[in-house]
Tab-separated table of C-alpha atoms in Angstrom:
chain	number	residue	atom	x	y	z
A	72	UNK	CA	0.000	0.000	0.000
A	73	UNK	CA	3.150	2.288	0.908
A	74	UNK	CA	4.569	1.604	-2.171
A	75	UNK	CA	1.779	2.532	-4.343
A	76	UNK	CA	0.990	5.982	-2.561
A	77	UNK	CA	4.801	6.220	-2.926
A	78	UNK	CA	4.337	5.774	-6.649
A	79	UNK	CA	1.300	7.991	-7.475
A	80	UNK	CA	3.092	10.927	-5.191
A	81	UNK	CA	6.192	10.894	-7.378
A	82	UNK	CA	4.077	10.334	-10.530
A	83	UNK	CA	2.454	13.161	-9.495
A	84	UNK	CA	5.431	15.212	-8.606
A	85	UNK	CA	6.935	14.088	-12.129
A	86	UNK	CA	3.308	15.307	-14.175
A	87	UNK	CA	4.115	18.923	-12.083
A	88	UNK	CA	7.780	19.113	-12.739
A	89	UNK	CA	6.705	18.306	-16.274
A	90	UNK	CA	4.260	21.064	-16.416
A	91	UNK	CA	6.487	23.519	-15.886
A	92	UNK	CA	10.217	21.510	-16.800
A	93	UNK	CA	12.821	24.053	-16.996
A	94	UNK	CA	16.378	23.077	-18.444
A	95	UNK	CA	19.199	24.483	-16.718
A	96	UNK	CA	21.679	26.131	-17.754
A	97	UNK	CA	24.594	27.980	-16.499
A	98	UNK	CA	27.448	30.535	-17.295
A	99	UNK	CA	30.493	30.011	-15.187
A	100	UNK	CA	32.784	32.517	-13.806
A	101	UNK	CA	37.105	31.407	-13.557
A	102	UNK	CA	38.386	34.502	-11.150
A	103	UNK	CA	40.331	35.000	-8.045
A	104	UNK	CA	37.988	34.346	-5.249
A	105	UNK	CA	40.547	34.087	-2.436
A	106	UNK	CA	43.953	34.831	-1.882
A	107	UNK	CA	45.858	38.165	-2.706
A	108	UNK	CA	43.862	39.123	-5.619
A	109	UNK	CA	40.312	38.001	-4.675
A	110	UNK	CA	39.248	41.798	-4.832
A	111	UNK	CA	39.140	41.875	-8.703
A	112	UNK	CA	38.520	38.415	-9.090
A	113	UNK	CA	35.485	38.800	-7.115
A	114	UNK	CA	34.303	42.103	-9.153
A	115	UNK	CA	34.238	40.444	-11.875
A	116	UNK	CA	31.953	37.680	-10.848
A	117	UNK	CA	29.889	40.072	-9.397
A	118	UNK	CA	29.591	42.030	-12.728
A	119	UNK	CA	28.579	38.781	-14.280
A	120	UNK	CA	26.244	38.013	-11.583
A	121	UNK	CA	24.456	41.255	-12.677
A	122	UNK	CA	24.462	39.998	-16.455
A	123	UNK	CA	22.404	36.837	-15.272
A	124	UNK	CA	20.018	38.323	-13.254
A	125	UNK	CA	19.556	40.850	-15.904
A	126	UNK	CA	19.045	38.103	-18.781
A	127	UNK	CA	16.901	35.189	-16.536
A	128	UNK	CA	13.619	36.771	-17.818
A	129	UNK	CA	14.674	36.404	-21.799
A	130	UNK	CA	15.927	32.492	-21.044
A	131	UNK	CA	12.882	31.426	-19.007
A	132	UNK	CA	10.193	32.487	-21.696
A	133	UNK	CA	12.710	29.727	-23.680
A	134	UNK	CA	11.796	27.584	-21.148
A	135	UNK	CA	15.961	27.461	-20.104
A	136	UNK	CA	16.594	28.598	-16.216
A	137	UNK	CA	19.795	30.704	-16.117
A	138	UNK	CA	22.180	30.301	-12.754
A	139	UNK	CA	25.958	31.440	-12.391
A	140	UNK	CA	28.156	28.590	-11.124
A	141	UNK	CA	31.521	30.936	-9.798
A	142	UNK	CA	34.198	28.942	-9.935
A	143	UNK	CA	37.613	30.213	-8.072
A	144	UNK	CA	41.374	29.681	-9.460
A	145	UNK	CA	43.127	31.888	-7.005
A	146	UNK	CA	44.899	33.759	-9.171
A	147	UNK	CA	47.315	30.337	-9.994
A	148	UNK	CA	47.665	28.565	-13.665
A	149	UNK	CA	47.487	24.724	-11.944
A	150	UNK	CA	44.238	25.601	-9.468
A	151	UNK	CA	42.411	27.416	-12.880
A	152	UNK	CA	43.221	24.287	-15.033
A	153	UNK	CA	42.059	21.741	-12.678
A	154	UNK	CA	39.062	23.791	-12.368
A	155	UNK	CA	38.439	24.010	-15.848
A	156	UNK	CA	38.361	20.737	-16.357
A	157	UNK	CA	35.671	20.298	-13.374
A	158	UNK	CA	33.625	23.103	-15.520
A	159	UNK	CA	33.935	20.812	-18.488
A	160	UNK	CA	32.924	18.023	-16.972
A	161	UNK	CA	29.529	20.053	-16.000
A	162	UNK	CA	27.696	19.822	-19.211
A	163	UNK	CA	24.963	22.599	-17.907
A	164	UNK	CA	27.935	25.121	-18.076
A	165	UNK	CA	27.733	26.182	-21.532
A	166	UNK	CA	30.127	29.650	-21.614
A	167	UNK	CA	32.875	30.953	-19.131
A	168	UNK	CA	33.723	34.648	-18.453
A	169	UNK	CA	37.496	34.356	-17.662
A	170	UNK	CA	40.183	34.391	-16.439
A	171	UNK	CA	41.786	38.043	-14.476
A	172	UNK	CA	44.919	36.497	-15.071
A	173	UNK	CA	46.475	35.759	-18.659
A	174	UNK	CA	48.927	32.907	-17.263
A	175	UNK	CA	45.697	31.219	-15.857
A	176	UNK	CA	43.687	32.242	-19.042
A	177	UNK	CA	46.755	30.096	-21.403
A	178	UNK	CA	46.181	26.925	-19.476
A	179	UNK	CA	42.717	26.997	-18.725
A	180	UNK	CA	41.345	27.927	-22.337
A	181	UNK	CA	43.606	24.760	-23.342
A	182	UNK	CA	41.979	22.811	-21.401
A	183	UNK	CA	38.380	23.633	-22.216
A	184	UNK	CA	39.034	23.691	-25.868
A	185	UNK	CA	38.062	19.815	-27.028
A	186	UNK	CA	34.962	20.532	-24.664
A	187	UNK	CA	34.245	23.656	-27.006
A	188	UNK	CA	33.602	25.534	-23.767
A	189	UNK	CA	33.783	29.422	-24.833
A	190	UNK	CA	35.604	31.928	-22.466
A	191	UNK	CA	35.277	35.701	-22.784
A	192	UNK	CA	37.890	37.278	-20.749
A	193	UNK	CA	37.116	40.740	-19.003
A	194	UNK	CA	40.730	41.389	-18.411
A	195	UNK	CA	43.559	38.955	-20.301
A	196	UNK	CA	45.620	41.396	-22.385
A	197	UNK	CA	49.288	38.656	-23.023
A	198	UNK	CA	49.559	38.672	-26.423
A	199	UNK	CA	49.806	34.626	-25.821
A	200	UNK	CA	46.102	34.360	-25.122
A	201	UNK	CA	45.022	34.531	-28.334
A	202	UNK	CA	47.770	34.699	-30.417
A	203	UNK	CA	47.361	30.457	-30.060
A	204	UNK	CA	44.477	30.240	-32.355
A	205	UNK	CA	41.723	28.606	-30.272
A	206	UNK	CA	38.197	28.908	-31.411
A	207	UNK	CA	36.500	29.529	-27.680
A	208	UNK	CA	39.210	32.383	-26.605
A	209	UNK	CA	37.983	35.817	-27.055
A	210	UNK	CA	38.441	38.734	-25.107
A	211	UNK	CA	36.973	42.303	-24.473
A	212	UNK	CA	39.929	44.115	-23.810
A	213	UNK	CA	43.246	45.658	-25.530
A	214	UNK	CA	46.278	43.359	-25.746
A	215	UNK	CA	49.898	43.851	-24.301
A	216	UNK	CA	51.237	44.575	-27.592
A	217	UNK	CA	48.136	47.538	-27.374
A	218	UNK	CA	49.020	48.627	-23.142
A	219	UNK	CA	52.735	48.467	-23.531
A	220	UNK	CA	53.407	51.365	-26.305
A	221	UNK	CA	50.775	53.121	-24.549
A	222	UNK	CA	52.917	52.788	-21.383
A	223	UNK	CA	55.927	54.047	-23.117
A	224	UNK	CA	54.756	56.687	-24.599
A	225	UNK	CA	53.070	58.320	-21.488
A	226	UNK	CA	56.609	57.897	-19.891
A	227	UNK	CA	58.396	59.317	-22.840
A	228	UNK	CA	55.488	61.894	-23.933
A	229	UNK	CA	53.644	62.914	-20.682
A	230	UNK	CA	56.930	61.978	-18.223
A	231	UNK	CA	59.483	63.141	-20.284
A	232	UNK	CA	61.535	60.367	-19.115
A	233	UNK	CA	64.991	59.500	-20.565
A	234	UNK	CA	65.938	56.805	-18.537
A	235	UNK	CA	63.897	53.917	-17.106
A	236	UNK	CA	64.052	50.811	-14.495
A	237	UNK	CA	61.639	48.115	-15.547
A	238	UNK	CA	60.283	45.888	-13.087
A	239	UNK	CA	58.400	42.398	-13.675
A	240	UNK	CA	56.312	39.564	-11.611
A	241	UNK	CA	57.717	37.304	-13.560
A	242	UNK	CA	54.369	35.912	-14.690
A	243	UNK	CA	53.199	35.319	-18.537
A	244	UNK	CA	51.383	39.107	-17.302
A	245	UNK	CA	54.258	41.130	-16.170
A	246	UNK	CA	56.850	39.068	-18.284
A	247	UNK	CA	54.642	40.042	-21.470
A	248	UNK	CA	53.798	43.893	-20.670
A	249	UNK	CA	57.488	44.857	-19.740
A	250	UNK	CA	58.749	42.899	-22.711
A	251	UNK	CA	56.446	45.851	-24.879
A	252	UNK	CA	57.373	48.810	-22.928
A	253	UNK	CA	61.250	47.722	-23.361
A	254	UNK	CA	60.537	47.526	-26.766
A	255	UNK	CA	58.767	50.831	-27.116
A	256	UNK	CA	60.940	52.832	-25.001
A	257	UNK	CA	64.334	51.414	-26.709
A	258	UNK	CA	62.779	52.053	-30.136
A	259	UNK	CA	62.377	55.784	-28.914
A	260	UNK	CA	66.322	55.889	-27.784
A	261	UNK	CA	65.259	55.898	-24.039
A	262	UNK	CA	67.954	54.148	-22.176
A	263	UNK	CA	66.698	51.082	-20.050
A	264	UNK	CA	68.879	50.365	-17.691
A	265	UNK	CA	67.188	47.201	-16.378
A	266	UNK	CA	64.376	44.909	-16.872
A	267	UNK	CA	64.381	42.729	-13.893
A	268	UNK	CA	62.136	39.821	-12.596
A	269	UNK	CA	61.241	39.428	-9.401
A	270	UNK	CA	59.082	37.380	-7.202
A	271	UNK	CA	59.464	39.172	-3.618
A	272	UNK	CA	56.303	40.269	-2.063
A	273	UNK	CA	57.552	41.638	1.122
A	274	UNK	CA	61.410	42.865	0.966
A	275	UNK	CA	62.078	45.527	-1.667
A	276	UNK	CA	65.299	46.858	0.144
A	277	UNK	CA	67.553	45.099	-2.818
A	278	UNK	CA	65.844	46.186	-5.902
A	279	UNK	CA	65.395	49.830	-3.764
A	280	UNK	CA	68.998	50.169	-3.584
A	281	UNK	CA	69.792	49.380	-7.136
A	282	UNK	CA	66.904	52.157	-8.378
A	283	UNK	CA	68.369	54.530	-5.505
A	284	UNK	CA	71.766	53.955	-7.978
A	285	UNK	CA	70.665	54.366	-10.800
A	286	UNK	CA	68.618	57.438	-10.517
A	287	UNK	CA	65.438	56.587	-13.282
A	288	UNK	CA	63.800	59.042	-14.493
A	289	UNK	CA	60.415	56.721	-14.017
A	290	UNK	CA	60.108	53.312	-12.898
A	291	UNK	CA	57.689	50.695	-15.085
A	292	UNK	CA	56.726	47.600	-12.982
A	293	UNK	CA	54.748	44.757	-14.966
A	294	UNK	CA	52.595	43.082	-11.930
A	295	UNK	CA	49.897	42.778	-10.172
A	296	UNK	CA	48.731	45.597	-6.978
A	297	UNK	CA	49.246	43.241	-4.362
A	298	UNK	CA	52.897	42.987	-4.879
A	299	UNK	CA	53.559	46.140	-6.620
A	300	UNK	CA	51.531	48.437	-3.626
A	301	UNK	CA	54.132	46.986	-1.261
A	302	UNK	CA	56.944	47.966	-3.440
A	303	UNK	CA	55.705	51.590	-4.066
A	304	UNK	CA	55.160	51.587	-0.415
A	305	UNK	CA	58.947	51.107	0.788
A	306	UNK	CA	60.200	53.212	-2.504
A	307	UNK	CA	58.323	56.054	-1.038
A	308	UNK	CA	59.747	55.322	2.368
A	309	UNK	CA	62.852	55.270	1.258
A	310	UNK	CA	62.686	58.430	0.106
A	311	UNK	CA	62.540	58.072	-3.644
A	312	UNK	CA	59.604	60.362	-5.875
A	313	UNK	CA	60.208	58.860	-8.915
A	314	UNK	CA	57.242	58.372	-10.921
A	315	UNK	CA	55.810	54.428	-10.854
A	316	UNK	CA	54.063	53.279	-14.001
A	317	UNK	CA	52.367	49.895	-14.650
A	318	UNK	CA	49.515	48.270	-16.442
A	319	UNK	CA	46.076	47.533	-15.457
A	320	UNK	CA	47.123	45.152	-13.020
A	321	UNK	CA	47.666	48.296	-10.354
A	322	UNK	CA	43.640	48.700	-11.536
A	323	UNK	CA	42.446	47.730	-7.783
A	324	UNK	CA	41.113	50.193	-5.169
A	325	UNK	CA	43.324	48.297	-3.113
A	326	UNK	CA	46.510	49.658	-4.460
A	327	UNK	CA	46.098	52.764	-2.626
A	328	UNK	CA	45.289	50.784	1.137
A	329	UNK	CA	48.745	48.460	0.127
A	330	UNK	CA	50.824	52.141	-0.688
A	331	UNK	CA	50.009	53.947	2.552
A	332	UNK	CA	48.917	57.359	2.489
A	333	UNK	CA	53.025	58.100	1.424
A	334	UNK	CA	53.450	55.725	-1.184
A	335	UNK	CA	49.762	56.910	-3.270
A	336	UNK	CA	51.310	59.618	-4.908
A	337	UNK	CA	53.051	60.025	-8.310
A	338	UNK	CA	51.592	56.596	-9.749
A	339	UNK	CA	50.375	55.818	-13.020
A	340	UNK	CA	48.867	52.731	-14.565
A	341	UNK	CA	47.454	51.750	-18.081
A	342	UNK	CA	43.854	49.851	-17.720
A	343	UNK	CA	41.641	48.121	-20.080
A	344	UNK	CA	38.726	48.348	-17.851
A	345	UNK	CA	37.480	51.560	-17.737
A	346	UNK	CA	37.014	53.548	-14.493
A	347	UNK	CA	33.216	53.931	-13.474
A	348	UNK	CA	32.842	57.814	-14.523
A	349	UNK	CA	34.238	57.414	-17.558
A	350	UNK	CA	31.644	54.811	-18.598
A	351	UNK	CA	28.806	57.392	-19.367
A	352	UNK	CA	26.242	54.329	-19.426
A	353	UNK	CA	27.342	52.663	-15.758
A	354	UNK	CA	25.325	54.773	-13.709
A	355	UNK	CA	22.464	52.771	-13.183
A	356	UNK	CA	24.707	49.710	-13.220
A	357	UNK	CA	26.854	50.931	-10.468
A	358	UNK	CA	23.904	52.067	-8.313
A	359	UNK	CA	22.770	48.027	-8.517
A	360	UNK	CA	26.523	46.735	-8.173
A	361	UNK	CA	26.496	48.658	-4.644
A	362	UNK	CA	22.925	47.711	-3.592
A	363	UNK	CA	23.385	44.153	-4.091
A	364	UNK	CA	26.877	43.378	-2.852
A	365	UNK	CA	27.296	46.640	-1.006
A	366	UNK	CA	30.278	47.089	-2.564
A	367	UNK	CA	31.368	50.077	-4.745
A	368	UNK	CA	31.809	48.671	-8.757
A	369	UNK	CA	35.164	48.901	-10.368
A	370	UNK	CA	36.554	48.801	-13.540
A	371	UNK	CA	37.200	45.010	-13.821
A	372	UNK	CA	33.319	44.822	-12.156
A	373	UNK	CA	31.939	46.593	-15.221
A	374	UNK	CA	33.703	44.633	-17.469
A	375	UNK	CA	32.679	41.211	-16.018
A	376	UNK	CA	29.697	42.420	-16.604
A	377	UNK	CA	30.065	43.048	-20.146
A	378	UNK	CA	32.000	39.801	-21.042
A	379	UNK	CA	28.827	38.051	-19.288
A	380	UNK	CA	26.309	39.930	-21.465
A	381	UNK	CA	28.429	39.267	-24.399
A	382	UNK	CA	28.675	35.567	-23.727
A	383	UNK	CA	24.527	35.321	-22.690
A	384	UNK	CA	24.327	37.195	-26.054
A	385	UNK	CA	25.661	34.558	-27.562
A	386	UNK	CA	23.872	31.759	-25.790
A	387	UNK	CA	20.590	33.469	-26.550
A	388	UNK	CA	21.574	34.038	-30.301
A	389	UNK	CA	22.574	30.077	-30.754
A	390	UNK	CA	19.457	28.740	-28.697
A	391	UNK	CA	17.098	31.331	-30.827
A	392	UNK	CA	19.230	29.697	-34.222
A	393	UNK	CA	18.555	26.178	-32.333
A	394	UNK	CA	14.689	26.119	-32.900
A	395	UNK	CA	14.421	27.832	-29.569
A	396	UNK	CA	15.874	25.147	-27.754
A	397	UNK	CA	18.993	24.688	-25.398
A	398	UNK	CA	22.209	25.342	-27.826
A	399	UNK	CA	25.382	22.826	-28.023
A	400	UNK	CA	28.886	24.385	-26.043
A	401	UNK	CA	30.022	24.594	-30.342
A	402	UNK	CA	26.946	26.440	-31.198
A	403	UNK	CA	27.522	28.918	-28.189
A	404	UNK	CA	31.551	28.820	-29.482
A	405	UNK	CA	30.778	30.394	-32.946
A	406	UNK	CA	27.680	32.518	-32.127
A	407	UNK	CA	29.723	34.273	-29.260
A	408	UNK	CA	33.010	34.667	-32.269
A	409	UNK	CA	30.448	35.631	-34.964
A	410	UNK	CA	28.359	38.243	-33.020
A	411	UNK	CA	27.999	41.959	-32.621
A	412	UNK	CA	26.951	42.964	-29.262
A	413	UNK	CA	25.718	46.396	-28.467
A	414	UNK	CA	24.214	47.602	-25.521
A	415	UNK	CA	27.411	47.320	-23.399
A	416	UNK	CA	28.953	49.779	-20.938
A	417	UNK	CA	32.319	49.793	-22.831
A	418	UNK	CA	30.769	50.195	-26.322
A	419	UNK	CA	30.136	47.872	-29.272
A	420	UNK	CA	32.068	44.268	-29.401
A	421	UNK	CA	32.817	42.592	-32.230
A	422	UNK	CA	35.699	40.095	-32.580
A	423	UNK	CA	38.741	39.540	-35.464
A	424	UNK	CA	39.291	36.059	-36.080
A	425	UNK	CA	41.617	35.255	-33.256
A	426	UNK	CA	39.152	36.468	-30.781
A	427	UNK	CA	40.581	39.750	-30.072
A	428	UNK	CA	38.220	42.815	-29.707
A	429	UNK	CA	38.561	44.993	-32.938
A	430	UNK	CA	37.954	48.001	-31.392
A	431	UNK	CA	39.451	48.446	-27.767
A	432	UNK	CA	39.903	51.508	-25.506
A	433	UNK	CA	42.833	51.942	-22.762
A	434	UNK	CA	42.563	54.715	-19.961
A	435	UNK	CA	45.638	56.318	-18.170
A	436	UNK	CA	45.139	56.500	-14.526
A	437	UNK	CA	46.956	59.096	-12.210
A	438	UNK	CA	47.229	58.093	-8.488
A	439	UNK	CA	48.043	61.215	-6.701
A	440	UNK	CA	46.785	61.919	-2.784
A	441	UNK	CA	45.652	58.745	-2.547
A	442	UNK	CA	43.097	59.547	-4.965
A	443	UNK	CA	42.572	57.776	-8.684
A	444	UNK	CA	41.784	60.002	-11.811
A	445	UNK	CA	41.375	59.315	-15.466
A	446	UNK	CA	44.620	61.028	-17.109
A	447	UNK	CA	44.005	60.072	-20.763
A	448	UNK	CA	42.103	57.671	-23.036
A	449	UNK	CA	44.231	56.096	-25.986
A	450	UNK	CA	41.484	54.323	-28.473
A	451	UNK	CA	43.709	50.972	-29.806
A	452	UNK	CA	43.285	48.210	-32.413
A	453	UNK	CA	44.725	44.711	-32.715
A	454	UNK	CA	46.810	44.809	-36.027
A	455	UNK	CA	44.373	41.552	-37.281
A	456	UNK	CA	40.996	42.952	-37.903
């Protein structure tokens, strides 16, 4: 008797599920949710979080139910990998906004390549990432080869700089940008007199002494805010004004806390992500941004919010192409690498044929005061269109 009441309850569950069956589906987000650079990593999957609440309404009247699934690689190449291949393996996942970091970006886009998984980064600019070739890489933002001239020439231009110590992280990142600005600034007969890698997050007393030496005109550093705030930091304390440039890796409002009220002062960085006020659409998206994670949006918050509208774009385009019905991870692949998507904060997005945007913007940030203010916009274009 038990069993046959059992029965006709989950037959009768089933016939109400079936009523109103939704199919899942999700768009995952590979970012830095712990560890040194968690602050970014976690704008970004905010900004995407936005994108999917924003888009649920168009997917359920397809009958598809839209969730995020945040996935976090802590900033290291081995940790986004192995979870790449765990978003693989989840066959409701059908795009990825990704990575904040290019030398997790290489690995992990490998690895979700035979799956045909599609990744639109919100903040890889190593030339690397897409200079491989694969199908499901694109990004939204300008390339190294892009940042670094525009580096240089605010040091040679705006800083009038004749003689420059270059720093780097040693990652695919900082390797990659201070590769471009040596280039740049030797092809302008500015004398470098090092490019060094380093590693050290908490003793800069070596690398202080050598600058203290050599008496730069401006100091370019190829890393990430964590590391480089620290630096800055015990430059200042030792003393030394020099102006520090970077690229969009400084982009964190955490920079300035890691500097110390001394140490925010005469900084510049290159970004790809735009600052808030200079996005004359954001408005309304940072007034959401703060009341739902009462947090203030950044740059990399906006544009994880614009990779995720490009990449539910693109899901919506192939399941509209697919008789209305949940598309394959391919279909997503080529709708998201074929499409035009307007209606973004940064402008229009279109991609060349390696995945690279064709039409990028870079902004020129001054940290002075302890206070962060667009300097200059440089409009950019990958040399593929």
């Amino acid at each position: 008797m038990k069993k046959t009441a059992l029965s006709l309850s989950v037959l009768a569950a089933l016939a109400l599920g079936g009523a109103s069956a939704q199919t899942t589906i999700k768009l995952a987000t590979l970012s830095p949710l712990s560890g040194g650079q968690s602050d970014l990593g976690t704008q970004i999957r905010n900004g995407a979080q936005l994108a999917v609440n924003e888009y649920k309404p168009q997917f359920q009247r397809l009958g598809l139910n839209l969730q995020l699934a945040p996935y976090d690689d802590q900033a290291d190449p081995a940790t986004g990998t192995a979870q790449a291949r765990k978003i693989a393996s989840d066959r409701s996942i059908l795009a990825v906004v990704g990575t904040l970091n290019s030398g997790v970006a290489i690995p992990s886009s490998a690895a979700l390549a035979p799956s045909r998984v599609a990744l639109v980064s919100p903040a890889n600019t190593a030339n690397q990432v897409t200079d491989r070739g694969l199908s499901n890489m694109n990004r939204i933002v300008a390339r190294d080869d892009a940042q670094g001239p525009a580096g240089a020439n605010f040091i040679t231009g705006t800083l009038k700089a004749n003689k420059v110590y270059i720093l780097n992280d040693k990652t695919a990142y900082g390797e990659g940008l201070a590769r471009e600005v040596e280039k740049a600034l030797k092809a302008k007969n500015v004398q470098v007199v090092a490019n060094e890698g380093t590693e050290e997050k908490s003793d800069f007393s070596s690398i202080v002494a050598k600058i203290r030496l050599q008496r730069p005109d401006a100091i370019y550093f190829g890393g990430i805010y964590n590391q480089v705030g620290v630096f800055i930091k015990q430059l200042r304390e030792a003393g030394i004004t020099t102006p520090v440039v970077g690229g969009d890796g400084l982009d964190s409002a955490e920079l300035v806390t890691i500097a110390g009220p001394q140490g925010a002062n005469n900084i510049y960085f290159t970004t790809v992500a735009a600052p808030i006020d200079a996005l004359p659409a954001a408005k309304t998206f940072a007034a959401n941004f703060q009341k739902t994670f009462n947090d203030a949006a950044q740059g990399f918050g906006a544009f994880g919010y614009d990779a995720a509208k490009v990449a539910l774009q693109g899901i919506l385009n192939a399941a509209k192409a697919n008789g209305n019905k949940a598309p394959t991870r391919a279909q997503v692949e080529a709708a998201i690498r074929k499409g035009n998507f307007t209606g973004l904060l940064s402008g229009n997005v279109s991609f060349n044929s390696v995945g690279d945007r064709k039409a990028a913007t870079l902004y020129v940030m001054n940290v002075q005061d302890g206070k962060t203010k667009l300097a200059a916009s440089v409009p950019v274009r990958p040399a593929k269109q």
